[in-house]
Coordinates of C-alpha atoms in Angstrom, one line a residue:
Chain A
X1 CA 94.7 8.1 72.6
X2 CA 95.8 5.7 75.2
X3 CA 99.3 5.1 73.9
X4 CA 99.6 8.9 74.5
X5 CA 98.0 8.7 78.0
X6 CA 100.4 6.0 79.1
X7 CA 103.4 7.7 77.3
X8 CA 103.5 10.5 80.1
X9 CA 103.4 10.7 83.5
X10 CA 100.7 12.5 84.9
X11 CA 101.2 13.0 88.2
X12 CA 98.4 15.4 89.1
X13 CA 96.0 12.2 88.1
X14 CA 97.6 10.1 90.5
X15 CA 98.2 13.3 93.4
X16 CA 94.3 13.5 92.3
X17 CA 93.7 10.3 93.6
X18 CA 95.3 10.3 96.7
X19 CA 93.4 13.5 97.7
X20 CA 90.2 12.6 96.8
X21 CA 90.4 9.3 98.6
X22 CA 91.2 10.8 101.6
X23 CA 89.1 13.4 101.6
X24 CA 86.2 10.6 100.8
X25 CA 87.0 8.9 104.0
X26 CA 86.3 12.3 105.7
X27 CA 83.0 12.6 103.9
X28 CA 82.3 8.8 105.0
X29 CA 82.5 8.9 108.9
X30 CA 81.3 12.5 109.2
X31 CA 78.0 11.3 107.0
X32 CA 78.0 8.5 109.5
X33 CA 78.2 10.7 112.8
X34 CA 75.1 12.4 110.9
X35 CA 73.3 9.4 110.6
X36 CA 73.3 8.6 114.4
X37 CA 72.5 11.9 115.3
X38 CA 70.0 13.0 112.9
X39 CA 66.9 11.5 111.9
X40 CA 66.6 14.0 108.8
X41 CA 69.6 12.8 107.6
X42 CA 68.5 9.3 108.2
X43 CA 65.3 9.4 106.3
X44 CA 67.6 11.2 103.3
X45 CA 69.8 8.6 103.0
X46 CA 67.6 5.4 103.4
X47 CA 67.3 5.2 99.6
X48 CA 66.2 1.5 100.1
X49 CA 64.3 0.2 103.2
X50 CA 65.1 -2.8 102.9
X51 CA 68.8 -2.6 103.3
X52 CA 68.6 0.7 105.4
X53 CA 70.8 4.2 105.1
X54 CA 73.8 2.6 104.0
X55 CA 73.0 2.5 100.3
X56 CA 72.7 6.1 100.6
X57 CA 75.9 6.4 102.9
X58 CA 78.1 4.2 99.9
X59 CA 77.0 6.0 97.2
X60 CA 77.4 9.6 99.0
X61 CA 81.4 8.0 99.7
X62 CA 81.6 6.9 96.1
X63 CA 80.2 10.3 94.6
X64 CA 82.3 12.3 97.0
X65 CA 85.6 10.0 95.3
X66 CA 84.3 10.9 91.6
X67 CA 83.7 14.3 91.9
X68 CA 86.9 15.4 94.0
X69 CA 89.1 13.8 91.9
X70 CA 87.5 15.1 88.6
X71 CA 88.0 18.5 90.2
X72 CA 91.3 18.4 91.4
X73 CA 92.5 16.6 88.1
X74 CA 91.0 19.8 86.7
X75 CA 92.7 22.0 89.4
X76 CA 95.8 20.6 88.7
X77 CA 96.2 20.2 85.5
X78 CA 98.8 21.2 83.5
X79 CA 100.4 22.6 86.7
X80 CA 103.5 21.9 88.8
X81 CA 102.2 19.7 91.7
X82 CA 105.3 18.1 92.8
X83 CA 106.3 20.3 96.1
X84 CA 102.2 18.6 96.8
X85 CA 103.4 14.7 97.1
X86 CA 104.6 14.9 100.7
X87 CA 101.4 16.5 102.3
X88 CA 99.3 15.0 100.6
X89 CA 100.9 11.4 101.4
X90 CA 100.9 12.5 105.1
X91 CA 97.2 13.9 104.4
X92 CA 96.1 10.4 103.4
X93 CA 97.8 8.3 106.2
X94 CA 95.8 11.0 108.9
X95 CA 92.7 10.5 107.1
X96 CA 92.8 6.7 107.1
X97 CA 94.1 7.0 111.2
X98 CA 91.3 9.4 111.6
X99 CA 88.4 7.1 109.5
X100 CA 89.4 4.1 111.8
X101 CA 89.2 5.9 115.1
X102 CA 86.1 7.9 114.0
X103 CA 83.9 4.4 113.2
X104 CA 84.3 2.3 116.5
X105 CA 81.0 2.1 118.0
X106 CA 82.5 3.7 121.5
X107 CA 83.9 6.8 119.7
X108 CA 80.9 7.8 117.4
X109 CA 78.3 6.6 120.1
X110 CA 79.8 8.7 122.1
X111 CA 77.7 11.9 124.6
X112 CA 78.3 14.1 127.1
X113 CA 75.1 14.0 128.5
Chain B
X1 CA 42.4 -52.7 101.6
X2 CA 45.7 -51.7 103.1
X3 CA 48.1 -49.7 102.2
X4 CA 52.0 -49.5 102.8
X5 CA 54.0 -46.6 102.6
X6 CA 57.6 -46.7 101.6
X7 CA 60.0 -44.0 102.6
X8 CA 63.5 -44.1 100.3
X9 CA 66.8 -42.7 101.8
X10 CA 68.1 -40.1 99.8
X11 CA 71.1 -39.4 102.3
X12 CA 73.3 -41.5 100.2
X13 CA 72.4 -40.2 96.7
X14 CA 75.7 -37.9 95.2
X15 CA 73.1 -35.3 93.7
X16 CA 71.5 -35.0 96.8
X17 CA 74.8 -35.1 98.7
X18 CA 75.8 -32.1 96.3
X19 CA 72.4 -30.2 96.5
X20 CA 72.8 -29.9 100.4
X21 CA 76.6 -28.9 99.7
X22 CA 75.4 -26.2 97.6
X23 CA 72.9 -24.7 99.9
X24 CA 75.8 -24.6 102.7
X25 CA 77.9 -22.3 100.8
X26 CA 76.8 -18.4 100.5
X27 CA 78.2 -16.4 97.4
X28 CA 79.0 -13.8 99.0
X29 CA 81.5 -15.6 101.6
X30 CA 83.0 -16.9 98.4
X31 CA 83.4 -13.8 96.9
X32 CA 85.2 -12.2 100.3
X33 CA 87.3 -14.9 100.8
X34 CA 88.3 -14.3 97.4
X35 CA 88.9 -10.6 98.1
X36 CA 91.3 -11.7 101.8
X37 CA 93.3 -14.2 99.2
X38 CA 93.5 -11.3 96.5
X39 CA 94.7 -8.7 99.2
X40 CA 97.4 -11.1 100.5
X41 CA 98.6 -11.2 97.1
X42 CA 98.5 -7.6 96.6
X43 CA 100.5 -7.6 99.6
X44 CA 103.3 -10.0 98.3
X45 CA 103.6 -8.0 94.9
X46 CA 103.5 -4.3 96.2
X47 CA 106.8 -4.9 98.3
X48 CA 108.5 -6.1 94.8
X49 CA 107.7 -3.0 92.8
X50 CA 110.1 -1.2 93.9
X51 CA 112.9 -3.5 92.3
X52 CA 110.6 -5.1 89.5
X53 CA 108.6 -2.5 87.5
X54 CA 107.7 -5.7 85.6
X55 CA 105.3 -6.3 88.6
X56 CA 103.0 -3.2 88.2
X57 CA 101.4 -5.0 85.9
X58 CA 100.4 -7.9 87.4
X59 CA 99.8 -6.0 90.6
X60 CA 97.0 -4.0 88.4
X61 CA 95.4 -7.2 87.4
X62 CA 94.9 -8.3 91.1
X63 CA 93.6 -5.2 92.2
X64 CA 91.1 -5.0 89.8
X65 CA 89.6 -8.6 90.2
X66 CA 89.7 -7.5 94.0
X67 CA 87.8 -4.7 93.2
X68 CA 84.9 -6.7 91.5
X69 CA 85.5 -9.0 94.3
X70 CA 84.5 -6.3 96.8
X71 CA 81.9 -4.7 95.1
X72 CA 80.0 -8.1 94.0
X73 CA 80.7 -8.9 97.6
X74 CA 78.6 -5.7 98.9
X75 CA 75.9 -6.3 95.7
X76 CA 75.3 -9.7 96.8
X77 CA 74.9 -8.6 100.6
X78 CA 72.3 -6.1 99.5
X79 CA 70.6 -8.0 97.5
X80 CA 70.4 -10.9 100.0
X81 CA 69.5 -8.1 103.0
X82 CA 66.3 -9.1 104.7
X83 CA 67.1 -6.5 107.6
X84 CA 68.9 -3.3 107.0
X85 CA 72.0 -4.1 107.4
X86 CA 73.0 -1.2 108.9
X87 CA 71.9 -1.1 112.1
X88 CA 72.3 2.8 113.8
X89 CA 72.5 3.2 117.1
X90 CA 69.5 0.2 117.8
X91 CA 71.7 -2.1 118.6
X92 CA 72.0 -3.8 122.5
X93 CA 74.5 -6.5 122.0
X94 CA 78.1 -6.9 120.5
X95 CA 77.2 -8.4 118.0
X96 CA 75.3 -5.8 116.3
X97 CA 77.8 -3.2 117.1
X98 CA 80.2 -5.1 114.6
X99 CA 77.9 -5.6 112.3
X100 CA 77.7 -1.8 111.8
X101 CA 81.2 -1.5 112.2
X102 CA 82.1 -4.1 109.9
X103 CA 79.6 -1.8 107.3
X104 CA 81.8 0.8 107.3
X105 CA 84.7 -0.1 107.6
X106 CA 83.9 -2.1 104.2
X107 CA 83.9 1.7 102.3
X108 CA 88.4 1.6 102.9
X109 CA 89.0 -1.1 100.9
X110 CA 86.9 0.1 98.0
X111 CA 87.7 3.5 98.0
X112 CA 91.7 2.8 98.8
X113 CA 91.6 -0.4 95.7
X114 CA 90.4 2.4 93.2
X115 CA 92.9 5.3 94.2
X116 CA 96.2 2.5 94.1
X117 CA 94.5 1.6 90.6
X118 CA 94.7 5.1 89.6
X119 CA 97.9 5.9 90.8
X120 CA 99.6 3.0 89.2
X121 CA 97.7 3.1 85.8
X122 CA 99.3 6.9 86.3
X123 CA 102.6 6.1 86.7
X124 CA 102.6 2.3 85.2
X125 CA 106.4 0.9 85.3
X126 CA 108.1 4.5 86.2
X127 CA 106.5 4.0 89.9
X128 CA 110.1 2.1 90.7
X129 CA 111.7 5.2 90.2
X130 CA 113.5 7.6 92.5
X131 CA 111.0 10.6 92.0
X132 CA 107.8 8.4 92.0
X133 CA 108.6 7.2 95.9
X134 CA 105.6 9.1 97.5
X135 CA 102.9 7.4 95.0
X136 CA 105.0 4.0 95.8
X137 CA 104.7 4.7 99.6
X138 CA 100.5 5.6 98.9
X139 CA 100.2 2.3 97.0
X140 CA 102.0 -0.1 99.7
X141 CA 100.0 1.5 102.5
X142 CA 96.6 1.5 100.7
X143 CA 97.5 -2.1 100.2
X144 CA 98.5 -3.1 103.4
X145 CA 95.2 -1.0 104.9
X146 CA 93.6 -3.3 102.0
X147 CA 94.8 -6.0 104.0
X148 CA 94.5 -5.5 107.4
X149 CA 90.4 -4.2 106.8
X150 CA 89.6 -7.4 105.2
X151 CA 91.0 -9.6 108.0
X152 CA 89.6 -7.2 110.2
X153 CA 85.9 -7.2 109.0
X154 CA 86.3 -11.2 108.8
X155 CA 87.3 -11.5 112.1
X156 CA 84.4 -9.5 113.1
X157 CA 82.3 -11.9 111.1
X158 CA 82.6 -14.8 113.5
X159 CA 81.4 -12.8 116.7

């Protein structure tokens, strides 16, 4: 079964990839704006006291990766997803730009009034 | 009746020397430092898979040890945690501040490590060639991000 994996390319497992990691990195600094901002949100995700809400913030990133990429490896499977390679490249450098911007303290701390 | 009480220097005994050794270093330092040396070699190998497909497999290897690196890294932390260790918005000094930051910005390297894994175990030794240069360009950035996190959240570590 592996032999037959490895034998082929399969490019909408790796396009797959890309996508969901940079839509996970999305879902991670907007769960984290909703953490500073809401306390319901806060009391969902603190899963463990002791550590705080960032158990529940990791395993909400780690979920979101699993279950994009099982969908879009269904989405795309079997299809032509080449003309998809550049965007979503160029998709996944904006995401990590926007991830690093989005969790400095002065950006997400940030209020108009 | 009197009574004398003898004290014995244990400064100079090796198990004791080696007990107080022990108790200096943390686990969990251990296992990041790993993960900075494992990224650096990442690094090194994901510029030469371009001209050596011979390297993905290597390049596989290190990614996945730096993958348990990281996540025993963030296991131990947890299970260490006396305070939550994210902090949210309760914080008055600097120091804090990173300490949240350094929190998050600890989810890139994971979640970047497991999409270059899947993207070379995809492609495996065809990733040097011509048609395969996007996925190439995704694994030498995710790697270099790799990189730069890790020295980032260690550098955070010593304010």
């Amino acid at each position: 079964m592996f032999k037959r994996f490895f034998g082929r390319i399969h490019e909408s497992v790796a396009l797959s990839a890309i996508l969901a990691a940079s839509l996970s990195l999305h879902v991670a600094w907007i769960d984290n704006l909703l953490l500073i901002r809401s306390g319901l949100a806060r009391t969902w995700f603190n899963l463990n006291p002791e550590i705080g809400p960032i158990t529940g913030l990791y395993l909400d990133t780690l979920g979101a990766f699993f279950v994009f990429f099982f969908l879009l490896v269904a989405f795309w499977r079997g299809k032509d997803c080449s003309h998809w390679r550049e965007r979503t490249f160029w998709f996944l450098i904006a995401s990590i730009i926007f991830f690093c911007v989005m969790t400095v303290p002065v950006v997400y701390e940030f209020r108009v009034t | 009746m009197s009574s004398v009480v003898t004290t014995i220097d244990y400064s100079h005994d090796v198990t004791y020397m080696c007990m107080n050794l022990f108790s200096l270093i943390d686990p969990a330092t251990i296992l990041f430092v790993a993960a900075l040396v494992l990224s650096g070699s990442a690094l090194t190998l994901v510029f030469l898979i371009g001209n050596n497909s011979s390297l993905v497999r290597p390049l596989m290897g290190v990614l996945m040890v730096l993958l348990f690196c990281l996540f025993g890294t963030v296991a131990l932390e947890f299970s260490a945690a006396s305070t939550p260790s994210y902090i949210l918005g309760a914080f008055e000094d600097v120091a804090l501040k990173l300490s949240t930051h350094r929190w998050l910005l600890f989810q890139l390297p994971i979640l970047l490590t497991m999409m270059a894994l899947i993207v070379l175990s995809a492609y495996h030794d065809r990733i040097s060639q011509k048609h395969a240069g996007m996925y190439r360009a995704s694994v030498i950035v995710a790697v270099c991000v790799i990189f730069a996190s890790l020295l980032v959240i260690g550098l955070e570590s010593y304010v």
